[in-house]
Every structure is written in C-alpha cells, then in structure tokens.
Amino acid sequence: MPASLCGTWDLISSANFEGYMIALGISPYLRKIALKLKLRKVIEQQGDQLIIKTASPFRNYTVSFRVGQEFGEFTQGLDNRHVKSLVEWEGSKLVCEQTGEKKNRGWAHWIEEDKLHLELYCEGEVCKQVYKKNVNE
Ligand code: VL7
C-alpha cells in the first residue's frame, strides 16, 4: 500500500515551472505571477476517489476523479484546455496522462521521505516540485 498522499502540503521547491508554463502557452504576465505563488496542495482520498486542490492566493484549481477511470478535464484558470485524463497507480506513483492538443502531457505524484513530490510534464518539459506536509491545516 503506497504512503498516503492525503493532507495539506506546501510548496518548498520548484524547478522548471517556467519551462512547463511556456510549453502550455501561458503568457509572460501570468507566468510571472504564477512563479511567485506559494502553492498548496490539499489532497483527499476515499477509496478510488481522489480530490486534488491546488490553492494559491491568486487562483485555485480543483480536480476530482476516480483512479483508473478516464474523465474529461477542463483546466479552467490554467491554460483553459479540454483534455481527456486518466490517473493510475504505477507502483507507488500516482500518474496522470492528459490527452489533448499538447503532447506528452501529464503529471505524477509520489511520497519520498515524508515529502510530496510532483512532476508536471508537457511536450518534453518537466517541472519538478516538492511539497512539505503542513501539520497545522
Ligand atoms: C496545477 C499551473 C500554470 C497558468 C495561474 C497560476 C495558478 C494555481 O496539474 C496540476 O496539478 C495536478 C497535480 O497536482 C492536479 O491538478 C498543476 C498548477 C499548474 C500551470 C498555468 C498560470 C496561471 C496556479 C492554481
């Protein structure tokens, strides 16, 4: 059983977020704002059902899905695209494939040394983020 992703997690490091956003076609203005955000992940899981909320003072984004079941995702407030998403466990990694206009798009979450790791993929760009558990929330 993989370590639980559940809880409130605060961003402590981010690499190549800029490259990922450029690949998504995000404007320089929004990229500048996004780069400075103190992102938070709030993850809830009930069986195969997960809710991942990405929260910031600027915008929030929530995705809710069942593992192994394809769903339509609209990335509202991000790049505003419609994709077909499928999330599956690959060993202890929770891996999402987002099929649509952008090639090789998706993300992966896993736990390593009490930290929540995230890789965001788009067209060959990889953004790597690490989140620390916030025990007060
Ligand atoms: C979600 C942001 C940049 C637009 C605003 C920045 C607002 C806060 O897909 C993601 O997470 C997955 C895995 O945890 C679950 O949805 C990444 C943030 C990516 C991309 C786009 C800049 C404008 C950011 C919502």
PDB file of C-alpha atoms and ligand atoms in Angstrom:
ATOM      1  CA  MET A   1       0.000   0.000   0.000  1.00  0.00           C
ATOM      2  CA  PRO A   2       1.634   3.300  -1.088  1.00  0.00           C
ATOM      3  CA  ALA A   3       2.114   6.034   1.514  1.00  0.00           C
ATOM      4  CA  SER A   4      -0.950   8.259   1.635  1.00  0.00           C
ATOM      5  CA  LEU A   5      -0.958  11.443  -0.421  1.00  0.00           C
ATOM      6  CA  CYS A   6      -3.723  12.840   1.768  1.00  0.00           C
ATOM      7  CA  GLY A   7      -3.284  16.070   3.647  1.00  0.00           C
ATOM      8  CA  THR A   8      -2.270  19.675   3.207  1.00  0.00           C
ATOM      9  CA  TRP A   9       1.068  20.236   1.505  1.00  0.00           C
ATOM     10  CA  ASP A  10       3.004  23.467   0.983  1.00  0.00           C
ATOM     11  CA  LEU A  11       5.463  24.077  -1.854  1.00  0.00           C
ATOM     12  CA  ILE A  12       9.107  24.130  -0.765  1.00  0.00           C
ATOM     13  CA  SER A  13      10.888  23.811  -4.107  1.00  0.00           C
ATOM     14  CA  SER A  14      10.101  24.170  -7.781  1.00  0.00           C
ATOM     15  CA  ALA A  15      12.309  23.591 -10.821  1.00  0.00           C
ATOM     16  CA  ASN A  16      11.462  24.496 -14.416  1.00  0.00           C
ATOM     17  CA  PHE A  17       7.923  25.669 -13.658  1.00  0.00           C
ATOM     18  CA  GLU A  18       8.687  28.348 -16.237  1.00  0.00           C
ATOM     19  CA  GLY A  19       9.515  25.760 -18.940  1.00  0.00           C
ATOM     20  CA  TYR A  20       6.295  23.864 -18.210  1.00  0.00           C
ATOM     21  CA  MET A  21       4.227  27.048 -18.434  1.00  0.00           C
ATOM     22  CA  ILE A  22       5.912  28.097 -21.696  1.00  0.00           C
ATOM     23  CA  ALA A  23       5.085  24.660 -23.143  1.00  0.00           C
ATOM     24  CA  LEU A  24       1.446  25.259 -22.142  1.00  0.00           C
ATOM     25  CA  GLY A  25       1.475  28.644 -23.869  1.00  0.00           C
ATOM     26  CA  ILE A  26       0.912  30.701 -20.713  1.00  0.00           C
ATOM     27  CA  SER A  27       1.507  34.429 -21.235  1.00  0.00           C
ATOM     28  CA  PRO A  28       4.626  36.094 -19.783  1.00  0.00           C
ATOM     29  CA  TYR A  29       2.385  38.174 -17.496  1.00  0.00           C
ATOM     30  CA  LEU A  30       0.670  35.125 -15.944  1.00  0.00           C
ATOM     31  CA  ARG A  31       3.950  33.207 -15.763  1.00  0.00           C
ATOM     32  CA  LYS A  32       5.483  35.975 -13.694  1.00  0.00           C
ATOM     33  CA  ILE A  33       2.581  35.879 -11.241  1.00  0.00           C
ATOM     34  CA  ALA A  34       2.488  32.065 -11.118  1.00  0.00           C
ATOM     35  CA  LEU A  35       6.230  31.759 -10.433  1.00  0.00           C
ATOM     36  CA  LYS A  36       5.882  33.769  -7.221  1.00  0.00           C
ATOM     37  CA  LEU A  37       2.904  31.849  -5.835  1.00  0.00           C
ATOM     38  CA  LYS A  38       3.097  29.890  -2.617  1.00  0.00           C
ATOM     39  CA  LEU A  39       1.248  26.873  -3.948  1.00  0.00           C
ATOM     40  CA  ARG A  40      -0.567  24.475  -1.664  1.00  0.00           C
ATOM     41  CA  LYS A  41      -1.952  21.017  -2.432  1.00  0.00           C
ATOM     42  CA  VAL A  42      -4.885  19.715  -0.448  1.00  0.00           C
ATOM     43  CA  ILE A  43      -5.429  16.043  -1.271  1.00  0.00           C
ATOM     44  CA  GLU A  44      -8.361  13.932  -0.153  1.00  0.00           C
ATOM     45  CA  GLN A  45      -8.847  10.262  -0.909  1.00  0.00           C
ATOM     46  CA  GLN A  46     -11.777   7.949  -0.312  1.00  0.00           C
ATOM     47  CA  GLY A  47     -11.074   4.579  -1.846  1.00  0.00           C
ATOM     48  CA  ASP A  48     -10.529   5.087  -5.577  1.00  0.00           C
ATOM     49  CA  GLN A  49     -11.919   8.627  -5.490  1.00  0.00           C
ATOM     50  CA  LEU A  50      -9.404  11.470  -5.180  1.00  0.00           C
ATOM     51  CA  ILE A  51      -9.697  15.218  -4.975  1.00  0.00           C
ATOM     52  CA  ILE A  52      -6.601  17.333  -5.577  1.00  0.00           C
ATOM     53  CA  LYS A  53      -6.922  21.012  -4.865  1.00  0.00           C
ATOM     54  CA  THR A  54      -4.128  23.352  -5.916  1.00  0.00           C
ATOM     55  CA  ALA A  55      -4.581  26.508  -3.893  1.00  0.00           C
ATOM     56  CA  SER A  56      -2.934  29.912  -4.052  1.00  0.00           C
ATOM     57  CA  PRO A  57      -3.859  33.485  -3.130  1.00  0.00           C
ATOM     58  CA  PHE A  58      -4.271  34.195  -6.862  1.00  0.00           C
ATOM     59  CA  ARG A  59      -6.268  31.224  -8.168  1.00  0.00           C
ATOM     60  CA  ASN A  60      -7.409  27.783  -7.128  1.00  0.00           C
ATOM     61  CA  TYR A  61      -7.738  24.698  -9.257  1.00  0.00           C
ATOM     62  CA  THR A  62      -9.523  21.505  -8.215  1.00  0.00           C
ATOM     63  CA  VAL A  63      -9.627  18.168  -9.968  1.00  0.00           C
ATOM     64  CA  SER A  64     -11.679  15.229  -8.800  1.00  0.00           C
ATOM     65  CA  PHE A  65     -11.538  11.765 -10.313  1.00  0.00           C
ATOM     66  CA  ARG A  66     -11.680   8.016  -9.855  1.00  0.00           C
ATOM     67  CA  VAL A  67      -8.412   6.115 -10.320  1.00  0.00           C
ATOM     68  CA  GLY A  68      -8.499   4.011 -13.498  1.00  0.00           C
ATOM     69  CA  GLN A  69     -11.485   5.835 -14.980  1.00  0.00           C
ATOM     70  CA  GLU A  70     -10.953   8.297 -17.827  1.00  0.00           C
ATOM     71  CA  PHE A  71     -12.614  11.679 -17.373  1.00  0.00           C
ATOM     72  CA  GLY A  72     -12.917  14.974 -19.197  1.00  0.00           C
ATOM     73  CA  GLU A  73     -10.854  17.698 -17.562  1.00  0.00           C
ATOM     74  CA  PHE A  74     -11.130  21.416 -18.268  1.00  0.00           C
ATOM     75  CA  THR A  75      -8.055  23.219 -16.978  1.00  0.00           C
ATOM     76  CA  GLN A  76     -10.001  26.323 -16.044  1.00  0.00           C
ATOM     77  CA  GLY A  77      -7.835  29.231 -14.931  1.00  0.00           C
ATOM     78  CA  LEU A  78      -4.685  27.391 -16.001  1.00  0.00           C
ATOM     79  CA  ASP A  79      -4.313  27.001 -19.784  1.00  0.00           C
ATOM     80  CA  ASN A  80      -8.097  26.608 -20.258  1.00  0.00           C
ATOM     81  CA  ARG A  81      -7.898  23.468 -22.386  1.00  0.00           C
ATOM     82  CA  HIS A  82     -10.090  20.402 -22.544  1.00  0.00           C
ATOM     83  CA  VAL A  83      -8.189  17.144 -22.119  1.00  0.00           C
ATOM     84  CA  LYS A  84      -9.042  13.506 -21.507  1.00  0.00           C
ATOM     85  CA  SER A  85      -7.376  12.469 -18.293  1.00  0.00           C
ATOM     86  CA  LEU A  86      -6.604   9.073 -16.862  1.00  0.00           C
ATOM     87  CA  VAL A  87      -4.995   8.610 -13.456  1.00  0.00           C
ATOM     88  CA  GLU A  88      -3.479   5.301 -12.402  1.00  0.00           C
ATOM     89  CA  TRP A  89      -1.184   3.909  -9.733  1.00  0.00           C
ATOM     90  CA  GLU A  90       2.157   2.828 -11.182  1.00  0.00           C
ATOM     91  CA  GLY A  91       3.678   1.176  -8.152  1.00  0.00           C
ATOM     92  CA  SER A  92       3.714   3.901  -5.514  1.00  0.00           C
ATOM     93  CA  LYS A  93       3.347   6.714  -8.080  1.00  0.00           C
ATOM     94  CA  LEU A  94       0.016   8.274  -8.929  1.00  0.00           C
ATOM     95  CA  VAL A  95       0.357   9.001 -12.634  1.00  0.00           C
ATOM     96  CA  CYS A  96      -1.953  11.113 -14.799  1.00  0.00           C
ATOM     97  CA  GLU A  97      -1.973  11.197 -18.573  1.00  0.00           C
ATOM     98  CA  GLN A  98      -3.715  14.236 -20.084  1.00  0.00           C
ATOM     99  CA  THR A  99      -4.516  13.596 -23.728  1.00  0.00           C
ATOM    100  CA  GLY A 100      -5.310  16.576 -25.918  1.00  0.00           C
ATOM    101  CA  GLU A 101      -3.738  19.270 -28.023  1.00  0.00           C
ATOM    102  CA  LYS A 102      -0.457  19.208 -26.069  1.00  0.00           C
ATOM    103  CA  LYS A 103       1.686  16.110 -26.493  1.00  0.00           C
ATOM    104  CA  ASN A 104       3.188  14.117 -23.611  1.00  0.00           C
ATOM    105  CA  ARG A 105       1.136  15.997 -21.072  1.00  0.00           C
ATOM    106  CA  GLY A 106       0.503  14.781 -17.569  1.00  0.00           C
ATOM    107  CA  TRP A 107       1.825  14.613 -14.039  1.00  0.00           C
ATOM    108  CA  ALA A 108       2.987  12.208 -11.360  1.00  0.00           C
ATOM    109  CA  HIS A 109       2.748  12.390  -7.563  1.00  0.00           C
ATOM    110  CA  TRP A 110       4.570  10.285  -5.028  1.00  0.00           C
ATOM    111  CA  ILE A 111       5.812  10.379  -1.446  1.00  0.00           C
ATOM    112  CA  GLU A 112       9.502  10.317  -0.639  1.00  0.00           C
ATOM    113  CA  GLU A 113      10.927  10.944   2.830  1.00  0.00           C
ATOM    114  CA  ASP A 114       7.673  12.478   4.138  1.00  0.00           C
ATOM    115  CA  LYS A 115       7.562  14.926   1.226  1.00  0.00           C
ATOM    116  CA  LEU A 116       5.026  15.082  -1.576  1.00  0.00           C
ATOM    117  CA  HIS A 117       6.756  15.064  -4.946  1.00  0.00           C
ATOM    118  CA  LEU A 118       5.193  16.256  -8.192  1.00  0.00           C
ATOM    119  CA  GLU A 119       6.401  16.194 -11.751  1.00  0.00           C
ATOM    120  CA  LEU A 120       4.425  18.112 -14.345  1.00  0.00           C
ATOM    121  CA  TYR A 121       5.012  17.168 -17.983  1.00  0.00           C
ATOM    122  CA  CYS A 122       4.239  18.952 -21.216  1.00  0.00           C
ATOM    123  CA  GLU A 123       5.855  18.478 -24.619  1.00  0.00           C
ATOM    124  CA  GLY A 124       9.203  17.395 -23.232  1.00  0.00           C
ATOM    125  CA  GLU A 125       9.350  19.983 -20.442  1.00  0.00           C
ATOM    126  CA  VAL A 126       9.412  18.654 -16.897  1.00  0.00           C
ATOM    127  CA  CYS A 127       8.632  20.787 -13.859  1.00  0.00           C
ATOM    128  CA  LYS A 128       9.694  19.223 -10.584  1.00  0.00           C
ATOM    129  CA  GLN A 129       8.073  20.371  -7.336  1.00  0.00           C
ATOM    130  CA  VAL A 130       8.416  19.242  -3.735  1.00  0.00           C
ATOM    131  CA  TYR A 131       5.839  19.919  -1.008  1.00  0.00           C
ATOM    132  CA  LYS A 132       6.196  19.655   2.748  1.00  0.00           C
ATOM    133  CA  LYS A 133       3.335  18.460   4.922  1.00  0.00           C
ATOM    134  CA  ASN A 134       1.561  21.234   6.774  1.00  0.00           C
ATOM    135  CA  VAL A 135       0.502  19.693  10.076  1.00  0.00           C
ATOM    136  CA  ASN A 136      -1.429  22.796  11.191  1.00  0.00           C
ATOM    137  CA  GLU A 137      -4.128  22.569   8.489  1.00  0.00           C
TER     138      GLU A 137
HETATM  139  C1  VL7 B   1      -1.709  22.845 -11.430  1.00  0.00           C
HETATM  140  C2  VL7 B   1      -0.244  25.773 -13.120  1.00  0.00           C
HETATM  141  C3  VL7 B   1       0.242  27.352 -14.943  1.00  0.00           C
HETATM  142  C4  VL7 B   1      -1.373  29.089 -15.614  1.00  0.00           C
HETATM  143  C5  VL7 B   1      -2.177  30.818 -12.846  1.00  0.00           C
HETATM  144  C6  VL7 B   1      -1.434  30.011 -11.857  1.00  0.00           C
HETATM  145  C7  VL7 B   1      -2.412  29.445 -10.851  1.00  0.00           C
HETATM  146  C8  VL7 B   1      -2.679  27.786  -9.069  1.00  0.00           C
HETATM  147  O1  VL7 B   1      -1.986  19.934 -12.881  1.00  0.00           O
HETATM  148  C9  VL7 B   1      -1.581  20.400 -11.873  1.00  0.00           C
HETATM  149  O2  VL7 B   1      -1.719  19.727 -10.700  1.00  0.00           O
HETATM  150  C10 VL7 B   1      -2.203  18.409 -10.740  1.00  0.00           C
HETATM  151  C11 VL7 B   1      -1.324  17.568  -9.840  1.00  0.00           C
HETATM  152  O3  VL7 B   1      -1.328  18.044  -8.507  1.00  0.00           O
HETATM  153  C12 VL7 B   1      -3.637  18.361 -10.239  1.00  0.00           C
HETATM  154  O4  VL7 B   1      -4.444  19.230 -10.940  1.00  0.00           O
HETATM  155  C13 VL7 B   1      -0.850  21.690 -11.849  1.00  0.00           C
HETATM  156  C14 VL7 B   1      -0.939  24.120 -11.427  1.00  0.00           C
HETATM  157  C15 VL7 B   1      -0.214  24.347 -12.738  1.00  0.00           C
HETATM  158  C16 VL7 B   1       0.129  25.904 -14.592  1.00  0.00           C
HETATM  159  C17 VL7 B   1      -0.958  27.863 -15.656  1.00  0.00           C
HETATM  160  C18 VL7 B   1      -0.781  30.197 -14.827  1.00  0.00           C
HETATM  161  C19 VL7 B   1      -1.869  30.955 -14.134  1.00  0.00           C
HETATM  162  C20 VL7 B   1      -1.830  28.221 -10.224  1.00  0.00           C
HETATM  163  C21 VL7 B   1      -3.936  27.071  -9.423  1.00  0.00           C
END
